Coordinates of C-alpha atoms in Angstrom, one line a residue:
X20 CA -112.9 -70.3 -4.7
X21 CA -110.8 -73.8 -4.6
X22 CA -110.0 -75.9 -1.9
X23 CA -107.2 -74.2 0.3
X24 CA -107.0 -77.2 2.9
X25 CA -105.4 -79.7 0.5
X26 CA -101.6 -80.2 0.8
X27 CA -99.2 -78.5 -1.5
X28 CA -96.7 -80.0 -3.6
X29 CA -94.2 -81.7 -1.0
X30 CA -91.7 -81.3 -3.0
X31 CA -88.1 -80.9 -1.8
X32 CA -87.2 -77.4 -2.0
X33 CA -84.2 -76.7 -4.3
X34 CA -80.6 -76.9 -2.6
X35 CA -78.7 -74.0 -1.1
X36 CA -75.9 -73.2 -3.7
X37 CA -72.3 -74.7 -3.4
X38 CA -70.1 -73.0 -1.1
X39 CA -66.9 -71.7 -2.9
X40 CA -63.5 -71.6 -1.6
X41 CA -61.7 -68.3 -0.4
X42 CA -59.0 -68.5 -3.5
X43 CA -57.2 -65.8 -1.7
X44 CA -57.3 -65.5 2.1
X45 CA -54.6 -63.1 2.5
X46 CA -55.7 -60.6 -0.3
X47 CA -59.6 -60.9 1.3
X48 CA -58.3 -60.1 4.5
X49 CA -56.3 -57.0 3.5
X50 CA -59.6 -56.0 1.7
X51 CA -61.8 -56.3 4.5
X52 CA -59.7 -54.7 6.8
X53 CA -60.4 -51.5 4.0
X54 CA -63.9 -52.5 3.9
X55 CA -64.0 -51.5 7.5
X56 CA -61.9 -48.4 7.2
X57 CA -64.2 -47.2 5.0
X58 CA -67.2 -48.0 6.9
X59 CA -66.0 -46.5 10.1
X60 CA -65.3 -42.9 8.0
X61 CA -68.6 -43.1 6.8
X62 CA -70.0 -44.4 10.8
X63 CA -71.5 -47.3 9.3
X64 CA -69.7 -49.8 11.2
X65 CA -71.6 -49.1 14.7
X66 CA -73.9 -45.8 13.5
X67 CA -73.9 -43.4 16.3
X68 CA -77.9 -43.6 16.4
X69 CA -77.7 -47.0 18.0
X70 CA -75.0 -46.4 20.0
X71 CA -77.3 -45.8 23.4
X72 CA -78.9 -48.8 23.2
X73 CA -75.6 -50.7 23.6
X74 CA -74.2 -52.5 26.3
X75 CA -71.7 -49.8 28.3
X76 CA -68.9 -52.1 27.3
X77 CA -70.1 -51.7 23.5
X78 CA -70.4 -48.1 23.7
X79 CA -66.6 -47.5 25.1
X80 CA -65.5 -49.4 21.1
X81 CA -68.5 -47.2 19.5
X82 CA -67.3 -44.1 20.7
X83 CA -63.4 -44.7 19.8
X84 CA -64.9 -45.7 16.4
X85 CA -67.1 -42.3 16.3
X86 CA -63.8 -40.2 16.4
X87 CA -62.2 -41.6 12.9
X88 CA -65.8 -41.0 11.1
X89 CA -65.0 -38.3 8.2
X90 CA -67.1 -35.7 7.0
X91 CA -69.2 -38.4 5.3
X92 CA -70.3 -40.1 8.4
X93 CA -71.7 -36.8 10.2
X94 CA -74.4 -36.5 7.5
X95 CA -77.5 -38.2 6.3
X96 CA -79.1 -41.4 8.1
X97 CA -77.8 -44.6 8.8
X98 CA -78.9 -46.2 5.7
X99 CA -77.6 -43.5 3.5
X100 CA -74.5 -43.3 5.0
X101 CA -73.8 -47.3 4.6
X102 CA -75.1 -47.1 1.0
X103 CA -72.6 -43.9 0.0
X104 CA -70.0 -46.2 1.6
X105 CA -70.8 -49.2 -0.5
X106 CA -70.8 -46.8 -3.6
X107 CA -67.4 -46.2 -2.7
X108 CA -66.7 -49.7 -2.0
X109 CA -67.6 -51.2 -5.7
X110 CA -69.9 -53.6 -7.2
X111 CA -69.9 -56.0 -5.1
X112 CA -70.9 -53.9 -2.1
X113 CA -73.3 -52.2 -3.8
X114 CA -74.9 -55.7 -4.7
X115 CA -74.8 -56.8 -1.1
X116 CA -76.5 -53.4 -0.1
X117 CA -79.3 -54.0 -2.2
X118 CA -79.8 -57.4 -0.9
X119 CA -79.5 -56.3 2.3
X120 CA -82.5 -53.4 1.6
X121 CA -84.6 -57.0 1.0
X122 CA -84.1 -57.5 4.9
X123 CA -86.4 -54.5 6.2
X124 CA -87.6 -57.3 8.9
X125 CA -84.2 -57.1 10.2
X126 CA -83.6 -53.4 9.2
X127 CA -86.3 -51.4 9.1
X128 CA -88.8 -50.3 6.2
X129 CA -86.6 -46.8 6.3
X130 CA -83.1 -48.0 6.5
X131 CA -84.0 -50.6 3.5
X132 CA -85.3 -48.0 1.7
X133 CA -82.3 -46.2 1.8
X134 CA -80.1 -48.8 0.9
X135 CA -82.5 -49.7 -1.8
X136 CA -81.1 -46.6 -3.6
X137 CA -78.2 -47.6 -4.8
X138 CA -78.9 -47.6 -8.3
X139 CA -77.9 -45.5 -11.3
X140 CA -76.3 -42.4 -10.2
X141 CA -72.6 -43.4 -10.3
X142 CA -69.8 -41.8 -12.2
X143 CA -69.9 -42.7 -15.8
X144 CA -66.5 -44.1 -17.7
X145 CA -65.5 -41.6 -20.8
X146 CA -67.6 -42.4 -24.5
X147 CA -64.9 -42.7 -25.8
X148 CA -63.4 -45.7 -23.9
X149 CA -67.6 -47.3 -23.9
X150 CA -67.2 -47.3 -27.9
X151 CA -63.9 -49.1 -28.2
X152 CA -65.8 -51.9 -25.2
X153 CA -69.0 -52.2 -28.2
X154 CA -66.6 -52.6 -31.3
X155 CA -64.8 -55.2 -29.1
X156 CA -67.6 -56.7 -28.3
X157 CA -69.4 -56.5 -31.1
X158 CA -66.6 -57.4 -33.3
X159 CA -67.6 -54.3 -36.0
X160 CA -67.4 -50.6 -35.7
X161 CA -69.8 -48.7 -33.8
X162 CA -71.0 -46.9 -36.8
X163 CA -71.5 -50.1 -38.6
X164 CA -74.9 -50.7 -36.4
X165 CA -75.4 -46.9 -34.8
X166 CA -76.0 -43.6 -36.9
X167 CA -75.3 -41.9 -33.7
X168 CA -74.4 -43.1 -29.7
X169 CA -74.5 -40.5 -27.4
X170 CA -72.6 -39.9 -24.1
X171 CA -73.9 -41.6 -21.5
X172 CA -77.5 -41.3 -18.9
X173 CA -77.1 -43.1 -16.5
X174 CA -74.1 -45.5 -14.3
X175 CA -74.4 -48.4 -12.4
X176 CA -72.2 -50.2 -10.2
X177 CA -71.9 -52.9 -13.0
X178 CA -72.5 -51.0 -16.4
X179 CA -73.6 -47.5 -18.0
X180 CA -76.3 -47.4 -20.3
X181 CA -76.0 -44.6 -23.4
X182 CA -78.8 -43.4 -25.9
X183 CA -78.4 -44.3 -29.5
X184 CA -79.9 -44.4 -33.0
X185 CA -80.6 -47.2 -35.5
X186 CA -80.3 -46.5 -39.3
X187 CA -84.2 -46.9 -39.6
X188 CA -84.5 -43.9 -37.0
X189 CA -85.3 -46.1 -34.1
X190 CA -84.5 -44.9 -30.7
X191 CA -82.1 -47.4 -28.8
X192 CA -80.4 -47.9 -25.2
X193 CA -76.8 -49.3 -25.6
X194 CA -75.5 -51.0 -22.1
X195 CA -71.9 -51.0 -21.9
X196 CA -69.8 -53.3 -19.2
X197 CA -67.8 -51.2 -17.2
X198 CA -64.1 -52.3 -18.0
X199 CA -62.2 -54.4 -15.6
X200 CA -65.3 -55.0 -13.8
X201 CA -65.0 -58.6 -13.7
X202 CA -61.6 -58.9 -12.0
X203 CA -63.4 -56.1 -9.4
X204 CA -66.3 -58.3 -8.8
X205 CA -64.1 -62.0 -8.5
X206 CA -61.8 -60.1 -5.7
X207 CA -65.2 -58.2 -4.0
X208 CA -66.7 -61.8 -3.5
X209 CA -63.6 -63.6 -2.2
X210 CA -63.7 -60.8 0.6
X211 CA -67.2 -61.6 0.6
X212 CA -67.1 -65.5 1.0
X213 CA -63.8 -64.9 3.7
X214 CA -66.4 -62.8 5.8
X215 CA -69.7 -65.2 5.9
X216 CA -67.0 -67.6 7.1
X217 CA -65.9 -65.3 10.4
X218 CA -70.0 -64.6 10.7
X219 CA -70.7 -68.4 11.2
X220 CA -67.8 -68.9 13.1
X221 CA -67.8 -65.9 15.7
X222 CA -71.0 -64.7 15.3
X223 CA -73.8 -67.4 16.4
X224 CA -76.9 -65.1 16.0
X225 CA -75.3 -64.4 12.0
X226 CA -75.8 -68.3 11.6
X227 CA -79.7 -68.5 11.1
X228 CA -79.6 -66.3 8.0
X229 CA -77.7 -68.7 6.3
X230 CA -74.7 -66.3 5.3
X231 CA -72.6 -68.3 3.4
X232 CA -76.2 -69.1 0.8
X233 CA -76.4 -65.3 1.3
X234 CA -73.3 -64.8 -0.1
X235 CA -73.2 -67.4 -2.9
X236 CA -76.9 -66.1 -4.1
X237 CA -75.2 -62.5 -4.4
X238 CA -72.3 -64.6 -6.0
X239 CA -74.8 -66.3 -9.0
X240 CA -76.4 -62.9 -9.5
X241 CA -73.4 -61.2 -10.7
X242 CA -72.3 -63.2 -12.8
X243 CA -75.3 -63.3 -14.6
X244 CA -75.1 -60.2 -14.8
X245 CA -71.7 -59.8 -16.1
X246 CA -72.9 -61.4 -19.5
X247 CA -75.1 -58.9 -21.5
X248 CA -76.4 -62.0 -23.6
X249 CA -78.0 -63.7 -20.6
X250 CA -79.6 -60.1 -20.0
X251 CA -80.8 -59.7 -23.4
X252 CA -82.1 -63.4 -23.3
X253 CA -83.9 -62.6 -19.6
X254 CA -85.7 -59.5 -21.4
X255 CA -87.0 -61.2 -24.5
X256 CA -88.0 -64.1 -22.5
X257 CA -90.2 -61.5 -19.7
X258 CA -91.4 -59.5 -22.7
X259 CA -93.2 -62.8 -23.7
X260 CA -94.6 -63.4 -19.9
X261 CA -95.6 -59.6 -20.2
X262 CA -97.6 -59.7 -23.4
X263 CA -99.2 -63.2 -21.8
X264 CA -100.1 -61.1 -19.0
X265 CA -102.5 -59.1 -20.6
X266 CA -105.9 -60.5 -20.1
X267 CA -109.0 -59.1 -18.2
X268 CA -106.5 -57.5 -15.2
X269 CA -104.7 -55.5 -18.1
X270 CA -101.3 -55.8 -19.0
X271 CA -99.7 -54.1 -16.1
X272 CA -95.8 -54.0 -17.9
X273 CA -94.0 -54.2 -20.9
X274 CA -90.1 -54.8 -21.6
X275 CA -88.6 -52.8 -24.5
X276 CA -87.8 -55.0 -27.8
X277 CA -83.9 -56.3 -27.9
X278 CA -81.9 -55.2 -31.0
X279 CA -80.0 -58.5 -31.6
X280 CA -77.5 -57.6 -33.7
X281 CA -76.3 -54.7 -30.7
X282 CA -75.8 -57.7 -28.5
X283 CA -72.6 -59.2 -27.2
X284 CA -71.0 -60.7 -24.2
X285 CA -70.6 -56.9 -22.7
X286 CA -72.9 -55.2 -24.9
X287 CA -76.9 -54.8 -24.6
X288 CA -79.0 -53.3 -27.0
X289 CA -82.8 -52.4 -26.7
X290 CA -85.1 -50.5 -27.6
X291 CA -85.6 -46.7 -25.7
X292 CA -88.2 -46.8 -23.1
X293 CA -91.2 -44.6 -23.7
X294 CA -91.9 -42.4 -20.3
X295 CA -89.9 -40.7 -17.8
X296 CA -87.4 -42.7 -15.4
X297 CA -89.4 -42.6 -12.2
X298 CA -86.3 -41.4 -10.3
X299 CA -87.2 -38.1 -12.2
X300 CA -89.5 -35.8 -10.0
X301 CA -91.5 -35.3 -13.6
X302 CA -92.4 -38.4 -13.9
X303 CA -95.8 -38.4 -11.4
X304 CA -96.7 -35.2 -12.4
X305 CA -97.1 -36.0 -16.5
X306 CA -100.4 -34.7 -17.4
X307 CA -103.2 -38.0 -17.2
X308 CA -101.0 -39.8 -15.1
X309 CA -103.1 -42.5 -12.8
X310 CA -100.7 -42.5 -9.7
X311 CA -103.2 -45.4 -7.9
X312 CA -103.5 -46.9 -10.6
X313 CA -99.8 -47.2 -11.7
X314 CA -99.2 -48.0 -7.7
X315 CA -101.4 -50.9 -8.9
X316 CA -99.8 -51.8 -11.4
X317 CA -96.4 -52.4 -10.2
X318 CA -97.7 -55.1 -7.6
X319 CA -100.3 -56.9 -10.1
X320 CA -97.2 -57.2 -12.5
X321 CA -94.7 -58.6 -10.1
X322 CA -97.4 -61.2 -8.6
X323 CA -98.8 -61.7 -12.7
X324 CA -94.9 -62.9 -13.5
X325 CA -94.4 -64.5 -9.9
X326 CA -97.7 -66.7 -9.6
X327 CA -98.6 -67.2 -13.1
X328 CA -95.4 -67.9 -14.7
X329 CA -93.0 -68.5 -12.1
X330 CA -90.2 -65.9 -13.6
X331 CA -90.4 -62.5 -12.4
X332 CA -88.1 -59.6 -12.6
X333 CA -86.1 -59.2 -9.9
X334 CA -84.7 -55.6 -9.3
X335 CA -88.1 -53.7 -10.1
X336 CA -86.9 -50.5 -7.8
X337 CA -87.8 -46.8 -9.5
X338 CA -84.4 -46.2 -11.9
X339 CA -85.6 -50.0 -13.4
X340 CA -89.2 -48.3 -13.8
X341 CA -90.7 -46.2 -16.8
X342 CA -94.0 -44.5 -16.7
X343 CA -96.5 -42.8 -18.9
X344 CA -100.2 -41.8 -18.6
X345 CA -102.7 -43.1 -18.3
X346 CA -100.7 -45.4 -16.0
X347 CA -98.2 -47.6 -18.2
X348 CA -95.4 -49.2 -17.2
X349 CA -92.0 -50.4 -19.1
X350 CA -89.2 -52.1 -17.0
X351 CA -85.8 -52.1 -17.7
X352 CA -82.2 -53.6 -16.4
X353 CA -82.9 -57.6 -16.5
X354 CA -79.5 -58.8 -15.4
X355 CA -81.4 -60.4 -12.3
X356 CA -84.4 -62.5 -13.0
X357 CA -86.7 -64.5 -10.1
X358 CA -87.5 -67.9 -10.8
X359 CA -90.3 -70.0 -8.7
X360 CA -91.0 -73.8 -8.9
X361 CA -94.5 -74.8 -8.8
X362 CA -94.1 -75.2 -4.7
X363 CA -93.0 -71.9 -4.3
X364 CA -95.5 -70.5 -6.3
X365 CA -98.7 -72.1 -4.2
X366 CA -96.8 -71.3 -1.0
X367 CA -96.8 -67.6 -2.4
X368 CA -100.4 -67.5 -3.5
X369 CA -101.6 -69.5 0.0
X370 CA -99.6 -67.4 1.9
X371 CA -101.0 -63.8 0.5
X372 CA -104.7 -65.1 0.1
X373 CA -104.4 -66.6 3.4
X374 CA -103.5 -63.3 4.4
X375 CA -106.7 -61.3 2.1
X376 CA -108.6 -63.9 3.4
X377 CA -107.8 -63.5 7.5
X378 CA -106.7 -67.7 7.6
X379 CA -104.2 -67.7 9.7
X380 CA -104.6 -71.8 10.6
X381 CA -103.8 -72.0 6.3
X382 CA -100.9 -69.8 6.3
X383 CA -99.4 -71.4 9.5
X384 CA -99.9 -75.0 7.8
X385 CA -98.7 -73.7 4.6
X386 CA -95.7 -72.8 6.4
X387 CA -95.2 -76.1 8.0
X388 CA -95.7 -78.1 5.0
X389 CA -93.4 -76.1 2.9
X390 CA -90.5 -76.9 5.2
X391 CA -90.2 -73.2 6.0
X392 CA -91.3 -74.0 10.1
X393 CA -89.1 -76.7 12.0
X394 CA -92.0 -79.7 12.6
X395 CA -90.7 -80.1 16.2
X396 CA -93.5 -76.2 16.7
X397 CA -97.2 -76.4 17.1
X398 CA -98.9 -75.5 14.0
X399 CA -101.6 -74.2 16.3
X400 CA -98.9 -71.4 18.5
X401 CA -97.4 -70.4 14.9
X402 CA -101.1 -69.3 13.3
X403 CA -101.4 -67.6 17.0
X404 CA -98.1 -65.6 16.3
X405 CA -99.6 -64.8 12.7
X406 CA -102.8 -63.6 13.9
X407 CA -101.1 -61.4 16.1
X408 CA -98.8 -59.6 13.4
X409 CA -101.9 -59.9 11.0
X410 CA -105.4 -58.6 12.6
X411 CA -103.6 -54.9 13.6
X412 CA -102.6 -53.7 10.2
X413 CA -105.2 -56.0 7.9
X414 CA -107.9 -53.3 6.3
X415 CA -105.9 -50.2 7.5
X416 CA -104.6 -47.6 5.1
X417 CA -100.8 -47.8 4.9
X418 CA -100.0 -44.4 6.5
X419 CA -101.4 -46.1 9.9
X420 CA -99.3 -48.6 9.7
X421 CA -96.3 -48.7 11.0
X422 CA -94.7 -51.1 8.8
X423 CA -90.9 -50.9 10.8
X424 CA -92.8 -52.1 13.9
X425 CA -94.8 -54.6 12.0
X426 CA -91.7 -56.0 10.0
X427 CA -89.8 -55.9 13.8
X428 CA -92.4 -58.3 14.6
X429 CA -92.2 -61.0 12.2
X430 CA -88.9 -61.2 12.5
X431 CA -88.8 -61.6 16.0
X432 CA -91.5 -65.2 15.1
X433 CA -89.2 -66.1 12.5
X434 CA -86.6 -66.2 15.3
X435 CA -89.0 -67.8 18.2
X436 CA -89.8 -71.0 15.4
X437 CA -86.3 -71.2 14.0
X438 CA -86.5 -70.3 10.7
X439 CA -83.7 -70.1 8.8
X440 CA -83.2 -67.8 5.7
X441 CA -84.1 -69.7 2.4
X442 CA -81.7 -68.5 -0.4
X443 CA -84.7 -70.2 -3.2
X444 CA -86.3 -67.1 -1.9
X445 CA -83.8 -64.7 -1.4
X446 CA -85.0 -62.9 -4.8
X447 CA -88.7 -62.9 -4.0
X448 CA -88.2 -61.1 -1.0
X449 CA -86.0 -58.6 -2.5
X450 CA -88.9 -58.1 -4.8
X451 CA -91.9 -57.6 -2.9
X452 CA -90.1 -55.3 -0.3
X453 CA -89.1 -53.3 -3.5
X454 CA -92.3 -53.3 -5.2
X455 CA -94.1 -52.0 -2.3
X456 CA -91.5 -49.1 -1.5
X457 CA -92.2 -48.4 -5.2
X458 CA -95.9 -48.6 -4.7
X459 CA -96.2 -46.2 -1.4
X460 CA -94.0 -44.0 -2.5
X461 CA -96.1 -43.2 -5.5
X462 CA -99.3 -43.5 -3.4
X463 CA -98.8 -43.5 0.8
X464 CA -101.8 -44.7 1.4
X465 CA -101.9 -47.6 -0.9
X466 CA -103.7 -50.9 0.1
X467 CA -101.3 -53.9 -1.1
X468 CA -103.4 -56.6 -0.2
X469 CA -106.3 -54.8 -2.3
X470 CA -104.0 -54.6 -5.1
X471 CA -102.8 -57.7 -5.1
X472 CA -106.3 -59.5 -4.2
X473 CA -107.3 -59.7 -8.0
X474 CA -104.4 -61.8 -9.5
X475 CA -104.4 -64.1 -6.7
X476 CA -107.7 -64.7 -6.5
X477 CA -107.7 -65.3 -10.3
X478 CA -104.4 -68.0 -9.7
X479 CA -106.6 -69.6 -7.2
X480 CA -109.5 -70.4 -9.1
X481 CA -107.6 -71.3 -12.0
X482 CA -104.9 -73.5 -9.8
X483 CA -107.0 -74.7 -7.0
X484 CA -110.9 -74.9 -8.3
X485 CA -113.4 -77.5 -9.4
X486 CA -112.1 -76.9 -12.6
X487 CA -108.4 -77.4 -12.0
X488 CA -109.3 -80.7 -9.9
X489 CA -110.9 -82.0 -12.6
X490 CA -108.0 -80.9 -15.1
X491 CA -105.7 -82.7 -12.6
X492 CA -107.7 -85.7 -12.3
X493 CA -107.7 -86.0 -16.0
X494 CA -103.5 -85.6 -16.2
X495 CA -103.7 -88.5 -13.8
X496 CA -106.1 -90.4 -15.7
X497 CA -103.9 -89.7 -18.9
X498 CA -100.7 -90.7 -17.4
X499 CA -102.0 -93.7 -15.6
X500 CA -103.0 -95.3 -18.8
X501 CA -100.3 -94.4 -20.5
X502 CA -98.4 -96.2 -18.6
X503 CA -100.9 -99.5 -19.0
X504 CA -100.5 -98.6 -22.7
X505 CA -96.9 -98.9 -22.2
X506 CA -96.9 -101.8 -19.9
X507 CA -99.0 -103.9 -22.5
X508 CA -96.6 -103.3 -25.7
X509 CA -93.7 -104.0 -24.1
X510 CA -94.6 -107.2 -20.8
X511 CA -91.7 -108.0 -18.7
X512 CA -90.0 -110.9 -19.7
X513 CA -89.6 -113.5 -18.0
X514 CA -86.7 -114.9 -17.1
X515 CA -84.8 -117.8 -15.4
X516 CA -82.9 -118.1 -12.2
X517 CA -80.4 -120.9 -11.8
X518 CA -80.0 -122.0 -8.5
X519 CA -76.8 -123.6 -8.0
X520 CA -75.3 -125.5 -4.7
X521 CA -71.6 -124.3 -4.2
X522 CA -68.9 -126.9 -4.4
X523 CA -65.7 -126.6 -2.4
X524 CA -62.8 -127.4 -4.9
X525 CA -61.4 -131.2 -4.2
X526 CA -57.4 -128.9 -4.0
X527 CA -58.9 -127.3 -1.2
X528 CA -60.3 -130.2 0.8
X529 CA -56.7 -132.0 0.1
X530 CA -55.2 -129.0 1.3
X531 CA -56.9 -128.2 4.6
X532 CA -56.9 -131.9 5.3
X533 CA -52.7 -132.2 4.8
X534 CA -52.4 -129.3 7.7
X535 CA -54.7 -130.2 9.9
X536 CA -53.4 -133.6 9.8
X537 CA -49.6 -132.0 10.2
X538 CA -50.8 -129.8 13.1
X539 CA -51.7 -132.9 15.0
X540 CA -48.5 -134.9 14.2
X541 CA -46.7 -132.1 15.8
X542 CA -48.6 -131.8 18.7
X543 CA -48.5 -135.1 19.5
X544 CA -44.5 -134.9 19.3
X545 CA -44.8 -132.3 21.6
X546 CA -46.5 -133.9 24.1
X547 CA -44.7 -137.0 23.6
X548 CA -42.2 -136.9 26.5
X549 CA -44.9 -136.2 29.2
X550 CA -47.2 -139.3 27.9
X551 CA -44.2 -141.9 28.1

């Protein structure tokens, strides 16, 4: 299978992104004093659920709080009732809620899960006013590229996406920016940035997630996302790591072709997706659908793009997912794309084989030597910890899992060994939580480490087996005598040193000579008296 004992890359794991300045305290602080109005009327400040468990002094402020909770905060759970408020709050709160649904290890697996749904069921801006945002864009009218562009199918905190046609007949998707959302999103991160500032500051237990790298990862991913090019550029490129994918594990995903002459800086064009959304109760019950199969699918195609190619999309939650029998899927919405160097990747495919495989001394060291684990902790009491969380829910069916509980648990390691949160991995955690809420939703009971088994057994054997040792030795081989080959056309040259004896100048030696001589004259005519 490939030697799992030798060390992994040590390289150093990429920087935490640059902190940014509050550009406008004042304005932030105004807005996050609304932010809070509106979390209190939707009792997501301090959620009456967990007010019992509070100290008495905490539940006095809960209860005051309680009273000014609207309408909207005496319905729905705790995580619904925090994502309807960040729906109300804009883009940049709904970005930080679906970041936040990648913490269920904080959370829970069901108050992620409920964040995790913000995604495409916002109100929609008027055709009209999405038309004149393409011919800006575009620079040409919309009938110049479109026969006909429909209203729109779906709205997202960012953009609305409406169905088209080409003049060959060709079914398209045309993403629109919403307008203004730019200036939206620069004053929802200031508030942002102002906030990670009073978490380090007041909050000590806030300071081991890292939140000002929290912040600034939310930061880079919107504006990416705020330039359709980039997106179309993110699907092309994953289209290409999907079509690679398909070997002897099947192709598990496709991306839809862009239509290059729709894009622009706030316009994407692609082609339609075949299938139903899977946020449409039709789409698991289309006639030959392979539920276990497609549940499959969406974790072999996430590790595929992770492991094999080190780019992965990002945001793979159901309104991003298209499905048709037998158990095809198409993803949409790349505005956030995953990237992994080749560290990250074998800490990845160690950590989940360690797992498959029940090594928890290899997962623990893995750990260690990624940096993850402070080196001051026993390698030997962190596999213990892993074993624990590990040997109760390895080989059961997911229904007997209590993956809240299980999550709970990690967490409370991560905090015993000091580990801080890693923003270089921010994404990838995002991902997997999502692609296994996508994957048990569509089957309950569905095994993820026997779905995911395959393509990392496969990246181990082609990464870490006799024949990749002698694949590396060979690199070596080739690079060592390239540099002889080097060495031998162009020698060092030699080249002489002169050694030279420092001379004091003669104007110098005069010089000190005249005052030292003057400094005894007078001293001696200062002592004069007393000698005669």
């Amino acid at each position: 299978m490939g030697d799992l004992t030798r060390r992994i890359d040590p390289a150093t794991p990429p920087p935490p992104p640059a902190t940014v300045p509050v550009n406008n305290p004042v304005g932030a602080s105004l807005r996050l004093l609304g932010w809070l109005g509106v979390l209190v009327r939707h009792d997501a400040l301090i959620p009456r659920e967990i007010t019992p468990f509070l100290p008495m002094w905490a539940r006095w402020i809960a209860r005051l709080l309680h009273l000014f909770a609207g309408r909207e905060g005496r319905e729905g759970r705790p995580g619904q009732r925090l994502g309807k408020a960040f729906e109300h709050l804009g883009p940049v709160a709904i970005k930080l809620g679906q970041v936040l649904a990648t913490r269920a290890d904080i959370f829970g697996v069901e108050f992620a899960r409920d964040l995790g749904r913000l995604k495409d069921a916002l109100p929609a801006f008027p055709v009209e006013q999405a038309r004149r945002e393409v011919e800006r864009s575009l620079g040409r009218p919309v009938e110049a590229l479109f026969t006909d562009f429909g209203p729109p199918v779906a709205a997202a905190s960012l953009a609305q996406a409406h169905p088209a046609y080409l003049a060959d007949g060709r079914k398209v998707a045309v993403k629109v920016l919403r307008p203004g959302v730019e200036r939206r999103v620069a004053l929802g991160l200031d508030s942002m940035r102002l906030a990670a500032r009073l978490a380090v500051k007041f909050v000590p237990l806030a300071r081991r997630l890292e939140p000002l790298a929290f912040v600034e990862t939310i930061a880079r991913a919107l504006q990416l996302e705020l330039d359709m090019r980039l997106e179309a550029a993110a699907c092309s490129e994953l289209g290409e790591i999907m079509r690679k994918g398909a070997g002897d594990l099947g192709g598990h995903m496709t991306a839809p072709a862009v239509i290059w002459d729709g894009v622009g800086k706030r316009v994407l064009t692609v082609e339609w997706a075949p299938g139903l959304p899977m946020t449409d109760p039709a789409a698991i019950a289309q006639p030959g659908l392979d539920v276990n199969a497609l549940a499959d699918n969406v974790v072999r195609a996430f590790l595929s793009q992770a492991l094999d190619h080190g780019t992965f999309h990002a945001d793979l939650h159901e309104g991003n997912l298209f499905c048709h029998a037998p158990a095809e899927l198409t993803a949409i919405d790349f505005g956030i794309v995953g990237r992994l160097g080749p560290a990250e990747r074998r800490y990845l495919a160690e950590i989940l084989w360690g797992f498959i495989s029940r090594d928890y001394d290899r997962i623990a060291m893995v750990h260690f030597e990624a940096g993850y684990v402070p080196k001051e902790h026993s390698v030997e009491a962190f596999a213990q910890a892993l074993r624990a969380v590990g040997e109760p829910v390895i080989g059961k069916q997911a229904s007997q899992v209590s993956m809240g509980r299980l999550l709970g648990q990690l967490f409370e390691i991560t905090d015993l060994f000091d580990m801080h949160l890693r923003p270089e991995l921010i994404l990838l955690q995002k991902t997997m939580v999502s692609v296994e809420g996508v994957a048990r939703r569509l089957n309950p009971d569905h095994d993820l480490w026997a779905a995911a088994q395959p393509v990392v057994e496969r990246w181990i054997r082609r990464e870490l087996g006799p024949q990749a040792q002698i694949r590396d030795a060979i690199d070596e081989l080739r690079a060592t005598l390239k540099a002889l080959s080097k060495l031998a056309q162009n020698p060092p040259t030699a080249s002489t040193i002169l050694v030279t004896e420092p001379r004091t100048p003669v104007w110098v030696v005069v010089g000190v000579t005249v005052a030292v001589c003057a400094s005894l004259a007078a001293l001696v005519l200062s002592l004069w008296p007393a000698i005669v």
